[in-house]
């Protein structure tokens, strides 16, 4: 069970002493709006692997939020004037500061989110990688020059910063998602206001300390990176705030729908990274030695709490039983334990709420005709542990199969053909990630083409999770349509000016119009 009473782990347990090296204390101020403050509700961060309180954070009030917006806009005027490559140099230093603290920050993700250490450190590495990417970008975000139809005219695009970017993040990738948005925003000349999940407040405080220390060291206003800890109240304020021209939201489809609607109503721009319901398709010609570890990683990794977790496994009928049996054997070998211990592969869920969602989904699936093939129960130990679970026998269009349950439950479905499997892949509302395992070249190109997967991430012979930062990341349909991270995702953080310059002494009009 979860408890906010009792001694705080940061003071009482030597395993948690490293948090002090990240500037965290028993009681922390949860707002940075140019200086550290926080006089709202006090929240206690709870450790998922033992259910005990780690430390307290005092969230922000509406007034403190308001000051954060004002100060960040004020800071924007100077920040936007700094040449792009010089801003890139600051982002490089932020990346270096993160590199230095990679171990401690990775451990912070283990104790506050519940991730195993390699995944925690991987998340920091992702932020570092995006910083490197943004440093290059700061010298490269160029506009096109087009041939003008008018003599003595130049026609070109200039990309300008957009202003203050709001970033709302989910509990499961609190650092990497903030990192994608912030590195690109800073390189592009924007300032940032971050609201993390209320259950990961220590992450928000520790990362903001690193960001602002680097800014101060360089004589730059630290209000370039503001942060307000809070819940739906602060998130809603950001959605309705005209002073935030771009709001990047990562979280559930349900909340993202509200955010997207509110931002659209004020003609703001939103970037939505919402829920997924990802499938792996396994054809009869697939290399099953690759399929089994790939499915294991994608369905069990991060205890099923990735937006890209594989939730549906669609297997050709001729290899279905073989894949299921091999997968069950692989599940038996998953080492469940404390995420801080080196050989643990599978840690706790993030919170009691996750366990309740898991219990409900297992019961609902059984009521809808599922057979429990593996797991299905809570694990009797301290913290929020459940068994990784496989269920078979459901119809491809059962309600529960079409629902994103943010828990380690995999539904295995039997298919007759690739065409049928693709139609099942595409029939859910979400459109984030998808994978096909096959050795057949024709099938691969069918999968990638117009009648293939309708997702934003379309993989072949790799799992649905574990994206690289170089490609644009995001999904279609109820996943929101946003793209963050690599490729040309930076364009979303800028405003495009189409500039026509007449350097002649005549005034010809476009389309040959005479207006004399
Ligand atoms: P959530 O929607 O409950 O919360 C996300 C954030 O929204 C939190 O910071 C929360 O405080 C805030 N919020 C809550 N109500 C709000 C409101 N009315 N207005 C504005 N903000 C509000 O999601 P969660 O449980 O933290 O995260 C899990 C979900 O996030 C899953 O659906 C997962 O698929 C999704 N996710 C998607 C991606 C992606 O890149 N597509 C990445 C990570 C997580």
Tab-separated table of N, CA, C and O in Angstrom, residues 80-145:
chain	number	residue	atom	x	y	z
A	80	UNK	N	15.753	35.367	-27.502
A	80	UNK	CA	15.507	35.262	-28.944
A	80	UNK	C	16.512	36.076	-29.747
A	80	UNK	O	16.733	35.794	-30.926
A	81	UNK	N	17.103	37.099	-29.081
A	81	UNK	CA	18.091	37.939	-29.796
A	81	UNK	C	19.448	37.248	-29.916
A	81	UNK	O	20.267	37.603	-30.759
A	82	UNK	N	19.706	36.296	-29.038
A	82	UNK	CA	21.010	35.599	-29.072
A	82	UNK	C	21.074	34.764	-30.352
A	82	UNK	O	20.118	34.059	-30.681
A	83	UNK	N	22.174	34.841	-31.106
A	83	UNK	CA	22.241	34.055	-32.351
A	83	UNK	C	22.043	32.549	-32.086
A	83	UNK	O	22.493	32.027	-31.055
A	84	UNK	N	21.403	31.883	-33.023
A	84	UNK	CA	21.104	30.456	-32.883
A	84	UNK	C	22.295	29.624	-32.420
A	84	UNK	O	22.202	28.879	-31.436
A	85	UNK	N	23.459	29.708	-33.091
A	85	UNK	CA	24.596	28.865	-32.671
A	85	UNK	C	25.047	29.142	-31.232
A	85	UNK	O	25.522	28.241	-30.540
A	86	UNK	N	24.864	30.397	-30.766
A	86	UNK	CA	25.237	30.691	-29.366
A	86	UNK	C	24.219	30.052	-28.416
A	86	UNK	O	24.578	29.578	-27.336
A	87	UNK	N	22.957	30.046	-28.809
A	87	UNK	CA	21.963	29.334	-27.982
A	87	UNK	C	22.299	27.841	-27.978
A	87	UNK	O	22.187	27.156	-26.961
A	88	UNK	N	22.733	27.351	-29.135
A	88	UNK	CA	23.123	25.941	-29.228
A	88	UNK	C	24.252	25.622	-28.260
A	88	UNK	O	24.282	24.545	-27.655
A	89	UNK	N	25.157	26.565	-28.066
A	89	UNK	CA	26.271	26.345	-27.134
A	89	UNK	C	25.750	26.158	-25.700
A	89	UNK	O	26.254	25.332	-24.942
A	90	UNK	N	24.703	26.911	-25.351
A	90	UNK	CA	24.111	26.742	-24.001
A	90	UNK	C	23.485	25.347	-23.899
A	90	UNK	O	23.636	24.658	-22.889
A	91	UNK	N	22.802	24.933	-24.970
A	91	UNK	CA	22.175	23.599	-24.956
A	91	UNK	C	23.270	22.527	-24.835
A	91	UNK	O	23.099	21.517	-24.154
A	92	UNK	N	24.408	22.772	-25.469
A	92	UNK	CA	25.530	21.809	-25.360
A	92	UNK	C	25.968	21.681	-23.897
A	92	UNK	O	26.190	20.588	-23.389
A	93	UNK	N	26.058	22.837	-23.222
A	93	UNK	CA	26.470	22.801	-21.811
A	93	UNK	C	25.426	22.087	-20.941
A	93	UNK	O	25.767	21.401	-19.984
A	94	UNK	N	24.148	22.269	-21.285
A	94	UNK	CA	23.094	21.551	-20.534
A	94	UNK	C	23.292	20.041	-20.728
A	94	UNK	O	23.235	19.268	-19.770
A	95	UNK	N	23.562	19.642	-21.974
A	95	UNK	CA	23.817	18.222	-22.251
A	95	UNK	C	24.990	17.703	-21.427
A	95	UNK	O	24.939	16.600	-20.870
A	96	UNK	N	26.060	18.515	-21.321
A	96	UNK	CA	27.232	18.098	-20.529
A	96	UNK	C	26.876	17.957	-19.048
A	96	UNK	O	27.326	17.024	-18.374
A	97	UNK	N	26.080	18.917	-18.545
A	97	UNK	CA	25.686	18.856	-17.126
A	97	UNK	C	24.854	17.593	-16.869
A	97	UNK	O	24.988	16.953	-15.822
A	98	UNK	N	24.025	17.225	-17.836
A	98	UNK	CA	23.218	16.002	-17.681
A	98	UNK	C	24.103	14.758	-17.723
A	98	UNK	O	23.905	13.801	-16.974
A	99	UNK	N	25.100	14.799	-18.620
A	99	UNK	CA	26.042	13.662	-18.709
A	99	UNK	C	26.703	13.408	-17.356
A	99	UNK	O	26.833	12.286	-16.899
A	100	UNK	N	27.129	14.507	-16.721
A	100	UNK	CA	27.825	14.384	-15.423
A	100	UNK	C	26.939	13.750	-14.360
A	100	UNK	O	27.418	13.075	-13.459
A	101	UNK	N	25.636	13.990	-14.454
A	101	UNK	CA	24.714	13.508	-13.406
A	101	UNK	C	23.893	12.317	-13.893
A	101	UNK	O	22.843	12.003	-13.317
A	102	UNK	N	24.351	11.673	-14.973
A	102	UNK	CA	23.524	10.615	-15.580
A	102	UNK	C	23.180	9.496	-14.586
A	102	UNK	O	22.037	9.045	-14.518
A	103	UNK	N	24.162	9.073	-13.795
A	103	UNK	CA	23.911	7.967	-12.868
A	103	UNK	C	22.883	8.354	-11.822
A	103	UNK	O	21.914	7.621	-11.568
A	104	UNK	N	23.071	9.544	-11.221
A	104	UNK	CA	22.148	9.972	-10.153
A	104	UNK	C	20.741	10.194	-10.716
A	104	UNK	O	19.744	9.818	-10.096
A	105	UNK	N	20.668	10.821	-11.912
A	105	UNK	CA	19.343	11.084	-12.493
A	105	UNK	C	18.651	9.772	-12.887
A	105	UNK	O	17.434	9.626	-12.730
A	106	UNK	N	19.451	8.813	-13.379
A	106	UNK	CA	18.886	7.498	-13.707
A	106	UNK	C	18.314	6.838	-12.459
A	106	UNK	O	17.221	6.257	-12.479
A	107	UNK	N	19.051	6.978	-11.346
A	107	UNK	CA	18.562	6.400	-10.078
A	107	UNK	C	17.313	7.129	-9.586
A	107	UNK	O	16.414	6.526	-9.010
A	108	UNK	N	17.272	8.443	-9.829
A	108	UNK	CA	16.080	9.201	-9.436
A	108	UNK	C	14.848	8.646	-10.163
A	108	UNK	O	13.768	8.505	-9.567
A	109	UNK	N	15.009	8.311	-11.448
A	109	UNK	CA	13.879	7.729	-12.191
A	109	UNK	C	13.494	6.369	-11.611
A	109	UNK	O	12.325	6.002	-11.582
A	110	UNK	N	14.485	5.613	-11.143
A	110	UNK	CA	14.166	4.315	-10.523
A	110	UNK	C	13.364	4.504	-9.248
A	110	UNK	O	12.387	3.801	-9.016
A	111	UNK	N	13.776	5.468	-8.415
A	111	UNK	CA	13.097	5.571	-7.117
A	111	UNK	C	11.782	6.344	-7.199
A	111	UNK	O	10.890	6.125	-6.386
A	112	UNK	N	11.653	7.235	-8.182
A	112	UNK	CA	10.386	8.003	-8.220
A	112	UNK	C	9.379	7.453	-9.241
A	112	UNK	O	8.181	7.438	-8.997
A	113	UNK	N	9.879	6.987	-10.423
A	113	UNK	CA	8.958	6.443	-11.437
A	113	UNK	C	8.843	4.932	-11.281
A	113	UNK	O	7.787	4.349	-11.527
A	114	UNK	N	9.948	4.277	-10.901
A	114	UNK	CA	9.943	2.823	-10.737
A	114	UNK	C	10.664	2.093	-11.856
A	114	UNK	O	10.629	0.863	-11.931
A	115	UNK	N	11.344	2.840	-12.752
A	115	UNK	CA	12.037	2.200	-13.887
A	115	UNK	C	13.275	1.443	-13.427
A	115	UNK	O	13.949	1.896	-12.492
A	116	UNK	N	13.618	0.371	-14.147
A	116	UNK	CA	14.881	-0.293	-13.834
A	116	UNK	C	16.025	0.639	-14.256
A	116	UNK	O	15.855	1.481	-15.163
A	117	UNK	N	17.179	0.461	-13.603
A	117	UNK	CA	18.292	1.405	-13.797
A	117	UNK	C	18.697	1.631	-15.259
A	117	UNK	O	18.849	2.785	-15.673
A	118	UNK	N	18.874	0.551	-16.059
A	118	UNK	CA	19.293	0.823	-17.450
A	118	UNK	C	18.273	1.668	-18.202
A	118	UNK	O	18.647	2.509	-19.021
A	119	UNK	N	16.983	1.479	-17.903
A	119	UNK	CA	15.973	2.300	-18.578
A	119	UNK	C	15.997	3.731	-18.050
A	119	UNK	O	15.795	4.683	-18.804
A	120	UNK	N	16.255	3.871	-16.744
A	120	UNK	CA	16.364	5.216	-16.156
A	120	UNK	C	17.525	5.966	-16.807
A	120	UNK	O	17.379	7.101	-17.274
A	121	UNK	N	18.679	5.318	-16.870
A	121	UNK	CA	19.851	5.978	-17.476
A	121	UNK	C	19.621	6.209	-18.966
A	121	UNK	O	20.071	7.208	-19.532
A	122	UNK	N	18.902	5.278	-19.600
A	122	UNK	CA	18.598	5.438	-21.028
A	122	UNK	C	17.782	6.689	-21.273
A	122	UNK	O	17.957	7.386	-22.287
A	123	UNK	N	16.912	6.990	-20.332
A	123	UNK	CA	16.076	8.187	-20.510
A	123	UNK	C	16.928	9.461	-20.431
A	123	UNK	O	16.704	10.420	-21.176
A	124	UNK	N	17.911	9.459	-19.537
A	124	UNK	CA	18.808	10.627	-19.461
A	124	UNK	C	19.625	10.711	-20.751
A	124	UNK	O	19.828	11.790	-21.324
A	125	UNK	N	20.092	9.547	-21.218
A	125	UNK	CA	20.883	9.530	-22.460
A	125	UNK	C	20.076	10.111	-23.613
A	125	UNK	O	20.608	10.827	-24.470
A	126	UNK	N	18.770	9.837	-23.598
A	126	UNK	CA	17.913	10.365	-24.664
A	126	UNK	C	17.906	11.895	-24.636
A	126	UNK	O	17.996	12.550	-25.682
A	127	UNK	N	17.823	12.466	-23.444
A	127	UNK	CA	17.871	13.934	-23.307
A	127	UNK	C	19.228	14.443	-23.817
A	127	UNK	O	19.299	15.414	-24.589
A	128	UNK	N	20.308	13.753	-23.406
A	128	UNK	CA	21.655	14.159	-23.845
A	128	UNK	C	21.738	14.102	-25.381
A	128	UNK	O	22.234	15.034	-26.023
A	129	UNK	N	21.223	13.028	-25.959
A	129	UNK	CA	21.274	12.871	-27.420
A	129	UNK	C	20.499	13.999	-28.114
A	129	UNK	O	20.936	14.541	-29.131
A	130	UNK	N	19.335	14.334	-27.557
A	130	UNK	CA	18.550	15.401	-28.190
A	130	UNK	C	19.264	16.742	-28.030
A	130	UNK	O	19.182	17.604	-28.917
A	131	UNK	N	19.990	16.926	-26.915
A	131	UNK	CA	20.793	18.155	-26.779
A	131	UNK	C	21.813	18.217	-27.917
A	131	UNK	O	21.960	19.257	-28.582
A	132	UNK	N	22.509	17.105	-28.158
A	132	UNK	CA	23.499	17.079	-29.252
A	132	UNK	C	22.829	17.416	-30.577
A	132	UNK	O	23.345	18.187	-31.383
A	133	UNK	N	21.670	16.811	-30.779
A	133	UNK	CA	20.919	17.054	-32.017
A	133	UNK	C	20.585	18.549	-32.135
A	133	UNK	O	20.739	19.165	-33.200
A	134	UNK	N	20.146	19.139	-31.006
A	134	UNK	CA	19.725	20.547	-31.020
A	134	UNK	C	20.910	21.486	-31.247
A	134	UNK	O	20.751	22.555	-31.839
A	135	UNK	N	22.106	21.073	-30.778
A	135	UNK	CA	23.298	21.904	-31.021
A	135	UNK	C	23.523	22.011	-32.536
A	135	UNK	O	23.722	23.104	-33.078
A	136	UNK	N	23.453	20.881	-33.221
A	136	UNK	CA	23.601	20.905	-34.687
A	136	UNK	C	22.496	21.717	-35.334
A	136	UNK	O	22.733	22.555	-36.210
A	137	UNK	N	21.284	21.497	-34.835
A	137	UNK	CA	20.122	22.204	-35.388
A	137	UNK	C	20.287	23.716	-35.283
A	137	UNK	O	19.870	24.458	-36.181
A	138	UNK	N	20.920	24.169	-34.187
A	138	UNK	CA	21.035	25.613	-33.958
A	138	UNK	C	21.830	26.300	-35.064
A	138	UNK	O	21.793	27.513	-35.205
A	139	UNK	N	22.586	25.526	-35.865
A	139	UNK	CA	23.314	26.091	-37.006
A	139	UNK	C	22.638	25.738	-38.321
A	139	UNK	O	23.159	26.053	-39.393
A	140	UNK	N	21.520	25.043	-38.258
A	140	UNK	CA	20.999	24.478	-39.513
A	140	UNK	C	19.546	24.756	-39.822
A	140	UNK	O	19.082	24.400	-40.906
A	141	UNK	N	18.769	25.342	-38.868
A	141	UNK	CA	17.340	25.490	-39.221
A	141	UNK	C	17.204	26.578	-40.276
A	141	UNK	O	17.178	27.752	-39.993
A	142	UNK	N	17.162	26.132	-41.483
A	142	UNK	CA	17.163	27.074	-42.599
A	142	UNK	C	15.831	27.100	-43.298
A	142	UNK	O	15.070	26.138	-43.268
A	143	UNK	N	15.555	28.221	-43.968
A	143	UNK	CA	14.360	28.308	-44.794
A	143	UNK	C	14.743	28.137	-46.256
A	143	UNK	O	15.918	28.208	-46.620
A	144	UNK	N	13.741	27.933	-47.093
A	144	UNK	CA	13.990	27.794	-48.534
A	144	UNK	C	14.075	29.156	-49.200
A	144	UNK	O	13.515	30.134	-48.715
A	145	UNK	N	14.785	29.184	-50.330
A	145	UNK	CA	14.746	30.353	-51.207
A	145	UNK	C	14.118	29.856	-52.503
A	145	UNK	O	14.569	28.857	-53.070
